[in-house]
XYZ file of N, CA, C and O in Angstrom:
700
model
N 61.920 -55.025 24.573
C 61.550 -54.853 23.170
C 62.335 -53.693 22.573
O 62.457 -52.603 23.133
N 62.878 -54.025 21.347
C 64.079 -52.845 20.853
C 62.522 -52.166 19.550
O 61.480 -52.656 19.114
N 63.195 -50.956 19.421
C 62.655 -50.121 18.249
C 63.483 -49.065 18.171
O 64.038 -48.316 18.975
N 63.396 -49.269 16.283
C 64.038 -48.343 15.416
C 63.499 -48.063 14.337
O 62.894 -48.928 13.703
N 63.633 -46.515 13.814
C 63.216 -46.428 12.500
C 64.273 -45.859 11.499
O 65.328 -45.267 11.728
N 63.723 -46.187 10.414
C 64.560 -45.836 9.387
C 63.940 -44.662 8.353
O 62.741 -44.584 8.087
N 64.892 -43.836 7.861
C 64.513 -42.748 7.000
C 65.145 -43.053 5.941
O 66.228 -43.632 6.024
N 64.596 -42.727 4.753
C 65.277 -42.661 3.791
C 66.454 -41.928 3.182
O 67.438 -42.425 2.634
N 66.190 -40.759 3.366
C 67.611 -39.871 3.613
C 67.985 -39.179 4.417
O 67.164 -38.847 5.273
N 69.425 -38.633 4.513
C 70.149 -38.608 5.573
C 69.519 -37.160 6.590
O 68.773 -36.222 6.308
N 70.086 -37.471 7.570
C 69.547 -36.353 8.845
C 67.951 -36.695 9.111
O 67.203 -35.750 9.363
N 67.548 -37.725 9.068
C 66.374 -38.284 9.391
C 65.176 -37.724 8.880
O 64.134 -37.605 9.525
N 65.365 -37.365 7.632
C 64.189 -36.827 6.323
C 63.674 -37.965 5.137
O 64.150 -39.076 4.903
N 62.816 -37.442 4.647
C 61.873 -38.138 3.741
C 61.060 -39.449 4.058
O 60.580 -39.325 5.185
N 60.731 -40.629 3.506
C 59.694 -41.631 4.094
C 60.579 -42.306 5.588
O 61.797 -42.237 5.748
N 59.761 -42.830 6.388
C 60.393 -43.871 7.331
C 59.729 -45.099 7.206
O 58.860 -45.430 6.400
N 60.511 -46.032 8.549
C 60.115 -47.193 8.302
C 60.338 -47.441 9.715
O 61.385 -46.965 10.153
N 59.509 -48.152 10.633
C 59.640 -48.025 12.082
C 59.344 -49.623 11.971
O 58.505 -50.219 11.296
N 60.496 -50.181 13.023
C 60.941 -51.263 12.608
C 60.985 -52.166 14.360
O 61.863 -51.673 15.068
N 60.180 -53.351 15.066
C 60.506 -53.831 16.611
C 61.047 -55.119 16.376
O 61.249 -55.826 17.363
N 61.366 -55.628 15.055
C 61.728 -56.724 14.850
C 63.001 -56.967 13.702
O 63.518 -56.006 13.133
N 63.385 -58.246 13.474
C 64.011 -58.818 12.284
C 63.271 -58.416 10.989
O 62.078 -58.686 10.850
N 63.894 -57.851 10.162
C 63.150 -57.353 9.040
C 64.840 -58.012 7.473
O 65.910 -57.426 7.307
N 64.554 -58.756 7.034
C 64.801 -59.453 6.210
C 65.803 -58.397 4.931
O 66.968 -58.311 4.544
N 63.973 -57.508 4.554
C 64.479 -56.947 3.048
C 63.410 -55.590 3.324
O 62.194 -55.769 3.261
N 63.833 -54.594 3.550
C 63.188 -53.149 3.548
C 63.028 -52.368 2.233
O 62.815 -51.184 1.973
N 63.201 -53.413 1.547
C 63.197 -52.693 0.117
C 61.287 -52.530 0.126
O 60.734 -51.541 -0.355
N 60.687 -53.443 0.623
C 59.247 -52.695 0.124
C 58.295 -51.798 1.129
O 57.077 -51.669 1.006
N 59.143 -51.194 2.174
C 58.988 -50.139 2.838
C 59.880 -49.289 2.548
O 59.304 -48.201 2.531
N 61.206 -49.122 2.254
C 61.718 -47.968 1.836
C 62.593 -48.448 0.578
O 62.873 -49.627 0.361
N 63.075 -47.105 -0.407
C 63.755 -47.765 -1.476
C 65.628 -47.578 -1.108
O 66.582 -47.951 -1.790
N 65.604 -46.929 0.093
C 66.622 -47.104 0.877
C 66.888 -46.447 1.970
O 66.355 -45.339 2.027
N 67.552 -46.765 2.885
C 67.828 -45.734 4.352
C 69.428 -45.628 4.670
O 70.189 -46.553 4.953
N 69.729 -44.199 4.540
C 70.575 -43.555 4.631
C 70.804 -43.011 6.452
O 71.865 -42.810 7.042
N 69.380 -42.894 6.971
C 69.941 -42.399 8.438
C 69.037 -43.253 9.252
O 68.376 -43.940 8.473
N 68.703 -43.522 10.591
C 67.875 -43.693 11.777
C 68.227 -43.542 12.827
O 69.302 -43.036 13.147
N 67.110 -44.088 13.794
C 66.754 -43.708 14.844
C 66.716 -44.647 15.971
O 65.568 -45.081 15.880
N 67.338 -45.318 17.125
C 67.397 -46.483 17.570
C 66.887 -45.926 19.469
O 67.574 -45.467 20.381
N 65.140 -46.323 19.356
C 64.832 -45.582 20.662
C 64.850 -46.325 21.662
O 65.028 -45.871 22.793
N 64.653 -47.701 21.392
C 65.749 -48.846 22.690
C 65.703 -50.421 21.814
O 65.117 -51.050 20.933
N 66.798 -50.469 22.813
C 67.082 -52.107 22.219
C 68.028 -52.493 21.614
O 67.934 -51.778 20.617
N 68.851 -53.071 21.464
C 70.302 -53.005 19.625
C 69.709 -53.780 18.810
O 68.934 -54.698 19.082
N 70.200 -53.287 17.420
C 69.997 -53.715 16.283
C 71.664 -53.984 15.974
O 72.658 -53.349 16.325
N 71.476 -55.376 15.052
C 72.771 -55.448 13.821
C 71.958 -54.396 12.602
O 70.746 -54.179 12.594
N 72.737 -53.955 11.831
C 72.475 -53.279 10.395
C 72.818 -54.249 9.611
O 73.388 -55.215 10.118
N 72.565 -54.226 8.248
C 73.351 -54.971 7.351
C 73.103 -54.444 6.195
O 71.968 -53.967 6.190
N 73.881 -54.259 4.798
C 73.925 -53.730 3.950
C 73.529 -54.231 2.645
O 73.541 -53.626 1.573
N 73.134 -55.567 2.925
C 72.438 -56.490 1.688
C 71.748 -57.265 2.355
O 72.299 -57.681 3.374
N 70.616 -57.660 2.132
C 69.442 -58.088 1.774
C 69.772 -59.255 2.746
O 70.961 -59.354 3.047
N 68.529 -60.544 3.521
C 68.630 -61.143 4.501
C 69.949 -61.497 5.181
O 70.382 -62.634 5.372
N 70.601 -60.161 5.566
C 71.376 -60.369 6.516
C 72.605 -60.660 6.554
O 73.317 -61.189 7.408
N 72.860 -60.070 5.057
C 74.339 -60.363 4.304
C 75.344 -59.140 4.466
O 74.955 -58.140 5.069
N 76.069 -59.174 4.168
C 77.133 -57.847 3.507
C 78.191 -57.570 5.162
O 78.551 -58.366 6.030
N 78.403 -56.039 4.989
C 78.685 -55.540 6.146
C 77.777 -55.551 6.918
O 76.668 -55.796 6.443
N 77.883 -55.312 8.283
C 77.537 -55.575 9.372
C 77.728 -54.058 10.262
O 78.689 -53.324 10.030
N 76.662 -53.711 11.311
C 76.760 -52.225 11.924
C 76.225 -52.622 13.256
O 75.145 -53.207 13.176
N 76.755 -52.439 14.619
C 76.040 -52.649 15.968
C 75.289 -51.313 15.963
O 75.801 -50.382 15.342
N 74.197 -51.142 16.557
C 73.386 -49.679 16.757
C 72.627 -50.264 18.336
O 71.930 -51.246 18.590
N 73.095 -49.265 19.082
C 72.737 -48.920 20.372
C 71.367 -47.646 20.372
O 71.093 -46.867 19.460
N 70.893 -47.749 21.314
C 70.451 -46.447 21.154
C 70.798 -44.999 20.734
O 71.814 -44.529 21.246
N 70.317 -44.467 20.143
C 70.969 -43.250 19.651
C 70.783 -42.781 18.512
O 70.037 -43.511 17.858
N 71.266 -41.514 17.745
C 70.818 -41.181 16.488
C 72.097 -41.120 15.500
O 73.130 -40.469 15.653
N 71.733 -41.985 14.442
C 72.348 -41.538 13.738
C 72.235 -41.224 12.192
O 71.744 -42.062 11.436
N 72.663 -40.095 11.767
C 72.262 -38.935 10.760
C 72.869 -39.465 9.425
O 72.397 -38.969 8.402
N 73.708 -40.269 9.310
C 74.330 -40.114 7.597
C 75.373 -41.835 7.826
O 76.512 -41.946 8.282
N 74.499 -42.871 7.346
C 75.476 -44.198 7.094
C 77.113 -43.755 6.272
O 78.304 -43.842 6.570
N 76.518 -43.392 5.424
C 77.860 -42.968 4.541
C 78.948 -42.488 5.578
O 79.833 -43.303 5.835
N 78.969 -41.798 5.930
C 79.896 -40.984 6.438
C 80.442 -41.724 7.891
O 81.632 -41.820 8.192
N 79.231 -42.249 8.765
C 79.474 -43.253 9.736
C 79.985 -44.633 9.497
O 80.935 -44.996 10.190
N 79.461 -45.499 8.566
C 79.809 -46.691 8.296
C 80.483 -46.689 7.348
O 81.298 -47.608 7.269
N 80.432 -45.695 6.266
C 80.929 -46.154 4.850
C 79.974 -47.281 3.991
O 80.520 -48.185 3.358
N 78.404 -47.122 4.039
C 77.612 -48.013 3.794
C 77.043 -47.438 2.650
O 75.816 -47.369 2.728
N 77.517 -47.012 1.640
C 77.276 -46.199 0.100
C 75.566 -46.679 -0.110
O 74.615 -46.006 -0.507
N 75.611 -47.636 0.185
C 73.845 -47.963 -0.409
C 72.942 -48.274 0.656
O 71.792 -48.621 0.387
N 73.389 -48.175 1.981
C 72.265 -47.528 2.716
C 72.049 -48.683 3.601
O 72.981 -49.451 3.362
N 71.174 -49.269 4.639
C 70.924 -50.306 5.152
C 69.539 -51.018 4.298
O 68.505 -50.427 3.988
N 69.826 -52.206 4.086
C 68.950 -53.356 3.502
C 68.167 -54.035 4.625
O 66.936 -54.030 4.664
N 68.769 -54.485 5.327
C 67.704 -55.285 6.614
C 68.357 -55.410 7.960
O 69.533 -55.055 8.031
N 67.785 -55.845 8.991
C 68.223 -55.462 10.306
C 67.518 -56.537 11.222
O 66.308 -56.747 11.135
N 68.523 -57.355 12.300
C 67.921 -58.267 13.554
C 68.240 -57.665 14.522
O 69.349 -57.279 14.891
N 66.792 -57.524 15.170
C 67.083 -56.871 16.398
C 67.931 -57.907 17.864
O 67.680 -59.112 17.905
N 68.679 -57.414 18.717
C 69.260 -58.624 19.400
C 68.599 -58.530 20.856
O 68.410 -57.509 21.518
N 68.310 -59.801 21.170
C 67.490 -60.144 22.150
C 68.689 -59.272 23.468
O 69.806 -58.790 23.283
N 68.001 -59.347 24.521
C 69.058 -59.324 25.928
C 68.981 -60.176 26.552
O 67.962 -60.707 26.994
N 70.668 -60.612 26.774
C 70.384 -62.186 27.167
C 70.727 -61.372 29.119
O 71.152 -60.242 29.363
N 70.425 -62.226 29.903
C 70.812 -62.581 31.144
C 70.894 -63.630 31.986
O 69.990 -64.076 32.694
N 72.103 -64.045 31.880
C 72.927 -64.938 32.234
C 74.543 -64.812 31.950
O 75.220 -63.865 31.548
N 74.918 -66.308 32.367
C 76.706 -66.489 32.027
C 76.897 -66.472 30.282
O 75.975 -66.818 29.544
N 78.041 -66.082 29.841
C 78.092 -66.031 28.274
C 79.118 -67.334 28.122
O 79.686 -67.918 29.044
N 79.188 -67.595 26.840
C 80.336 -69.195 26.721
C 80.168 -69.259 25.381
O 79.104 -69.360 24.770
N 81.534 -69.180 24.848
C 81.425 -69.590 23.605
C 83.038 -70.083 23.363
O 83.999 -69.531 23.899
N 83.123 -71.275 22.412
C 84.420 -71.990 22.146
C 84.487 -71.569 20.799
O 83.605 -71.686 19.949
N 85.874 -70.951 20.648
C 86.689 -70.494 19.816
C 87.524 -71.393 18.960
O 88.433 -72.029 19.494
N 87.248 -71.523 17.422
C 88.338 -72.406 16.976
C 89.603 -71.967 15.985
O 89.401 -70.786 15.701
N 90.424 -72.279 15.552
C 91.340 -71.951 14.921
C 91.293 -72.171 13.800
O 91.692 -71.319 13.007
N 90.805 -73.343 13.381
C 90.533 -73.759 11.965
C 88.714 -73.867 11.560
O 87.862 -74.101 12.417
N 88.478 -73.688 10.402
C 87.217 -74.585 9.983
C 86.554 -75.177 10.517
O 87.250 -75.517 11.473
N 85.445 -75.699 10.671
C 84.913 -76.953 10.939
C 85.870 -77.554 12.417
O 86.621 -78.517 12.570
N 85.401 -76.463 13.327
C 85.895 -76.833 14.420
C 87.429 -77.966 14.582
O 87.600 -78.917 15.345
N 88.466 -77.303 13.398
C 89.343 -77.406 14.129
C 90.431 -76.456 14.315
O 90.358 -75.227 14.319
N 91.994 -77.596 14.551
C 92.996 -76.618 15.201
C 92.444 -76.257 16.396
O 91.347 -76.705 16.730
N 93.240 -75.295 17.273
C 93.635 -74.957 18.677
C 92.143 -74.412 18.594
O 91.592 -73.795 17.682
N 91.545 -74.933 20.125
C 90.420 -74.248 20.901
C 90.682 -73.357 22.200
O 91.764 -73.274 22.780
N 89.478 -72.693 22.559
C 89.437 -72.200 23.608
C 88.390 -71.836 23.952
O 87.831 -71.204 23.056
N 87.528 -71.969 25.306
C 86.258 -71.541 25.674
C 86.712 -70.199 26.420
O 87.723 -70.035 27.102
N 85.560 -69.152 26.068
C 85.597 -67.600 26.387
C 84.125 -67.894 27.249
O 83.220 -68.715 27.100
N 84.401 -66.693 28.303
C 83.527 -66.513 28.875
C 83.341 -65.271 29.381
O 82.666 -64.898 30.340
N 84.354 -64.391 28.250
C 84.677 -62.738 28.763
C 84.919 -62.408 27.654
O 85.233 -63.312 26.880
N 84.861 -60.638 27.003
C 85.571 -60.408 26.244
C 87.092 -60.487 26.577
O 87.762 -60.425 27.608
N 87.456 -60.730 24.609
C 88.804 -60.858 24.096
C 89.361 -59.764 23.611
O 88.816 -59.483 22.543
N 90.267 -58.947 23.921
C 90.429 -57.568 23.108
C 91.699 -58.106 22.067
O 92.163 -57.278 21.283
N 92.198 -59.378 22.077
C 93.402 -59.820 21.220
C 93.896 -61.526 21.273
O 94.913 -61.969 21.807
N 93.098 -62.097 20.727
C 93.484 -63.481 20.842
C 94.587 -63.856 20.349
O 94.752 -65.044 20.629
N 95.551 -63.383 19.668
C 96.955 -63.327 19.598
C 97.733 -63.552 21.021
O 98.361 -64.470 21.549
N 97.289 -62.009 21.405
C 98.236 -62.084 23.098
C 97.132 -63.240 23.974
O 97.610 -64.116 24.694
N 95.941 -63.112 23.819
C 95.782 -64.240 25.123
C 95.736 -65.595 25.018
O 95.653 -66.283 26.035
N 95.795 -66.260 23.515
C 95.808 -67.489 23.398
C 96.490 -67.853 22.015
O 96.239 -68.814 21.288
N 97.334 -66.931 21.854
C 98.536 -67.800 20.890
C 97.689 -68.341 19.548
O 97.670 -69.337 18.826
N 97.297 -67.608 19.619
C 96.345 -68.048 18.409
C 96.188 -66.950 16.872
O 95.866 -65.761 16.867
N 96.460 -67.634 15.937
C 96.556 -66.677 14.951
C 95.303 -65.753 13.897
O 95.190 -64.630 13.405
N 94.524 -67.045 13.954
C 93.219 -66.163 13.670
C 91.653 -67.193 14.284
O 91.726 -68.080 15.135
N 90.707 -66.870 13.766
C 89.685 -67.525 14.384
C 88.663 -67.890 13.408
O 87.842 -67.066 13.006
N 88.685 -68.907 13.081
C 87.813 -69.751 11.762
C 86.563 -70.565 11.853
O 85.966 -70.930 10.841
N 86.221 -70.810 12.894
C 84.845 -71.582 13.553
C 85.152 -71.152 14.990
O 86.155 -70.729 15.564
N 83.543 -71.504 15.442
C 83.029 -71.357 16.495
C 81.495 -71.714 17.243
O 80.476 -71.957 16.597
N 81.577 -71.688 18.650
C 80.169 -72.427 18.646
C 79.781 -71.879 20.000
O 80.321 -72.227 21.051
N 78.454 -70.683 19.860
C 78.234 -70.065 20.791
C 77.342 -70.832 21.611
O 76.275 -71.065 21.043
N 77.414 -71.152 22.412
C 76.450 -71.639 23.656
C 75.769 -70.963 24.430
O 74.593 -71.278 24.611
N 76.320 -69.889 25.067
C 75.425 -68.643 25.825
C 75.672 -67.474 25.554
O 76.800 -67.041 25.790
N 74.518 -66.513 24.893
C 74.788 -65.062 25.368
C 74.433 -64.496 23.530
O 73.784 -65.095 22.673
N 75.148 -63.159 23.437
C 74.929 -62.576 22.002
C 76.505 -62.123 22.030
O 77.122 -62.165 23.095
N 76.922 -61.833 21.221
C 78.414 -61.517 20.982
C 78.842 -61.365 19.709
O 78.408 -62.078 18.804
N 79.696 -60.463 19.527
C 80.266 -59.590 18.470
C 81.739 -60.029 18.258
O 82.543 -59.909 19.182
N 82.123 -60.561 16.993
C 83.476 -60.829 16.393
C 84.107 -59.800 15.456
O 83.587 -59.656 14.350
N 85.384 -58.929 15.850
C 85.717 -58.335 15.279
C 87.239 -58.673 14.602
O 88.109 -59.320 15.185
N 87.388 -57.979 12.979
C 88.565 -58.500 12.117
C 89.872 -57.992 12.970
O 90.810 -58.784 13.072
N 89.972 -56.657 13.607
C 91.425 -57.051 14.354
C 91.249 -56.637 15.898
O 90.137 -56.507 16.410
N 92.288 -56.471 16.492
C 92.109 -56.704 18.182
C 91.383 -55.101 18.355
O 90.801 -54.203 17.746
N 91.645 -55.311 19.005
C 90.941 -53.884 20.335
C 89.474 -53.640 20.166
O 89.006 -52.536 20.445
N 88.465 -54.957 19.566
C 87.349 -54.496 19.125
C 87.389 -53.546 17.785
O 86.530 -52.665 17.736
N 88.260 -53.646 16.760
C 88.072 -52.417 15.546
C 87.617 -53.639 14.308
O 87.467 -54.860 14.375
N 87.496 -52.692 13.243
C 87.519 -53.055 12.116
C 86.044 -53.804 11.800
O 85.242 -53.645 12.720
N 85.546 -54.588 10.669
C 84.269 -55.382 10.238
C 84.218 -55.994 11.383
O 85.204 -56.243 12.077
N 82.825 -56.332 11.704
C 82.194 -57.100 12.489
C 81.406 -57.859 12.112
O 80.941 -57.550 11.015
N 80.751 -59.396 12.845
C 79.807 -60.142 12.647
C 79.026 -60.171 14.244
O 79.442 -60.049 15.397
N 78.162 -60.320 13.841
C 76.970 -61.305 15.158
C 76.911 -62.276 15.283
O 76.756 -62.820 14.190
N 76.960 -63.241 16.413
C 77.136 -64.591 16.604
C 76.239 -64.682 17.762
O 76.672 -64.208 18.812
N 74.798 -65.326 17.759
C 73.542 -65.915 18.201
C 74.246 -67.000 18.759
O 75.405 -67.309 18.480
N 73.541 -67.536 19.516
C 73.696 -69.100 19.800
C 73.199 -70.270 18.582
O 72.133 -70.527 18.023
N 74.456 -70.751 18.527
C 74.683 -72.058 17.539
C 75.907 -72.429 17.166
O 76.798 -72.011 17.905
N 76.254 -73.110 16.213
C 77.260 -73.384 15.733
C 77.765 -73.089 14.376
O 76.976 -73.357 13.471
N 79.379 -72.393 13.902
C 79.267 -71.884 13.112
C 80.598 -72.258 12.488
O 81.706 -71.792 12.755
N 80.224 -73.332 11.472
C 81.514 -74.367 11.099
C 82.478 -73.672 10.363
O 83.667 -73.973 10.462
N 81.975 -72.514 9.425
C 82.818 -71.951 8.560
C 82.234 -70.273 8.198
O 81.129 -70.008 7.725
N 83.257 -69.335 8.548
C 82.680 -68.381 8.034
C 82.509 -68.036 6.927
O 81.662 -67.145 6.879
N 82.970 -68.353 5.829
C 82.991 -68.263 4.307
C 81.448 -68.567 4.306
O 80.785 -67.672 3.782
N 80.790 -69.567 4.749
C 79.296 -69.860 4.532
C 78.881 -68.441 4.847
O 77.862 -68.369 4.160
N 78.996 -67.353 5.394
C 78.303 -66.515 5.992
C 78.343 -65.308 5.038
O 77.324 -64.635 4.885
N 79.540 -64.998 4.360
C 79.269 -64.354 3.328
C 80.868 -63.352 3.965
O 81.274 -62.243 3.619
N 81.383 -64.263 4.902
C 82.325 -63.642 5.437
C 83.862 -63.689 4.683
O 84.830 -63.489 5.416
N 84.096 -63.945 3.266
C 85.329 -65.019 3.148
C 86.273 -64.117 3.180
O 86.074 -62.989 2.729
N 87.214 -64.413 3.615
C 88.625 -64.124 3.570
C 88.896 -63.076 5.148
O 89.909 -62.427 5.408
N 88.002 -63.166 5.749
C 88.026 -62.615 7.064
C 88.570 -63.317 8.289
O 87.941 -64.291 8.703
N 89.315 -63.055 8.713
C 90.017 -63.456 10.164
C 88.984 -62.684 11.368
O 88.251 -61.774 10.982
N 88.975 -63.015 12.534
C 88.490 -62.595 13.270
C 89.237 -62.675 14.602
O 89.397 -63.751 15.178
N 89.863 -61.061 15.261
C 90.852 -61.625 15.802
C 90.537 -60.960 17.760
O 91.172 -61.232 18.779
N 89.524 -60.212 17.592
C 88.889 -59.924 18.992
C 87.339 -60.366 19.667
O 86.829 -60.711 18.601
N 86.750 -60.488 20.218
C 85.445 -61.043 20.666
C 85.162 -59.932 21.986
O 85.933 -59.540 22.862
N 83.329 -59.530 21.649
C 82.968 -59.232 22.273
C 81.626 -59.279 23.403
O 80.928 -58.626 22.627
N 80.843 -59.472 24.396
C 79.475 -59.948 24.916
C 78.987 -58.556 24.383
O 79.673 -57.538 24.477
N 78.026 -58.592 23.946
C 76.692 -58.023 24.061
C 75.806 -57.917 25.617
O 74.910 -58.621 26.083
N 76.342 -57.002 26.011
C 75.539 -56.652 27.314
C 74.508 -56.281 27.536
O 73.696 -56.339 26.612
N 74.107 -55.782 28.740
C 72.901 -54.917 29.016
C 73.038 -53.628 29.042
O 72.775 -52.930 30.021
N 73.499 -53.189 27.861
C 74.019 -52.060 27.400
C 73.560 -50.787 26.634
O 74.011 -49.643 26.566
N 72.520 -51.401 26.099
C 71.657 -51.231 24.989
C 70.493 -49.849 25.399
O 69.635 -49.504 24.587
């Protein structure tokens, strides 16, 4: 079971909001959160409202000022906490849309799908096992998304558009 709370402003002052689950829209527990507190478990962050906008992994740990860490000017809006999976991870990678163009099934992190599969960017996908993190360029940097188990024909549906995604990561037992 993960738990985190949220403060409204930064360095972990004024109202909180103590949070063990998926929480949608925190607007009617706080009128915004600038810092928290993550005492086990990971959370995604997100910066608009059910689960839209930018995107933030949070491990355990503290942290004092979004702004300055994320660059998240208006604070975190809502947050899914991510299960821990244990087992094998698997997820097929596509090149185009709607599952097409060049595939590939992962079953490890990718620090550069360029160098390991000739591949130029990554446009659908369809997770089968595990929790895992897609990042816009290699070495794990830049915007990120969360990818649950399912299938995910187009990222533009996600609120992702114009994003390439060009490294992959598992979500471990890390947390």
């Amino acid at each position: 079971m993960g738990k985190i709370t949220f403060y409204e402003e930064k360095n972990f002052q004024g109202r909180s909001y103590e949070c063990m689950s998926d929480c949608s829209d925190m607007s009617s527990y706080l009128s915004r959160s600038q810092s928290c507190r993550v005492e086990s478990g990971c959370f995604m962050v997100y910066d608009r409202n059910s689960y839209m906008g930018n995107q933030y992994f949070m491990k355990r740990g503290e942290y004092s000022d979004f702004t300055n860490m994320m660059g998240m000017s208006n604070g975190i809006r809502s947050c899914r906490m991510i299960p821990m999976h244990r087992g094998q991870f698997r997820m097929k990678i596509y090149e185009k849309e709607n599952f097409g163009g060049q595939s590939h099934e992962m079953m490890e992190d990718c620090d550069n799908i360029m160098e390991r599969y000739r591949m130029n960017e990554c446009q659908s996908c369809n997770v089968m096992d595990g929790h895992w993190l897609m990042y816009e360029q290699p070495q794990f940097r830049g915007k990120m998304m969360y990818m649950r188990p399912g299938e995910y024909r187009n990222f533009m549906d996600m609120g992702m558009s114009g994003m390439k995604f060009m490294s992959m990561r598992r979500i471990m037992d890390m947390c």
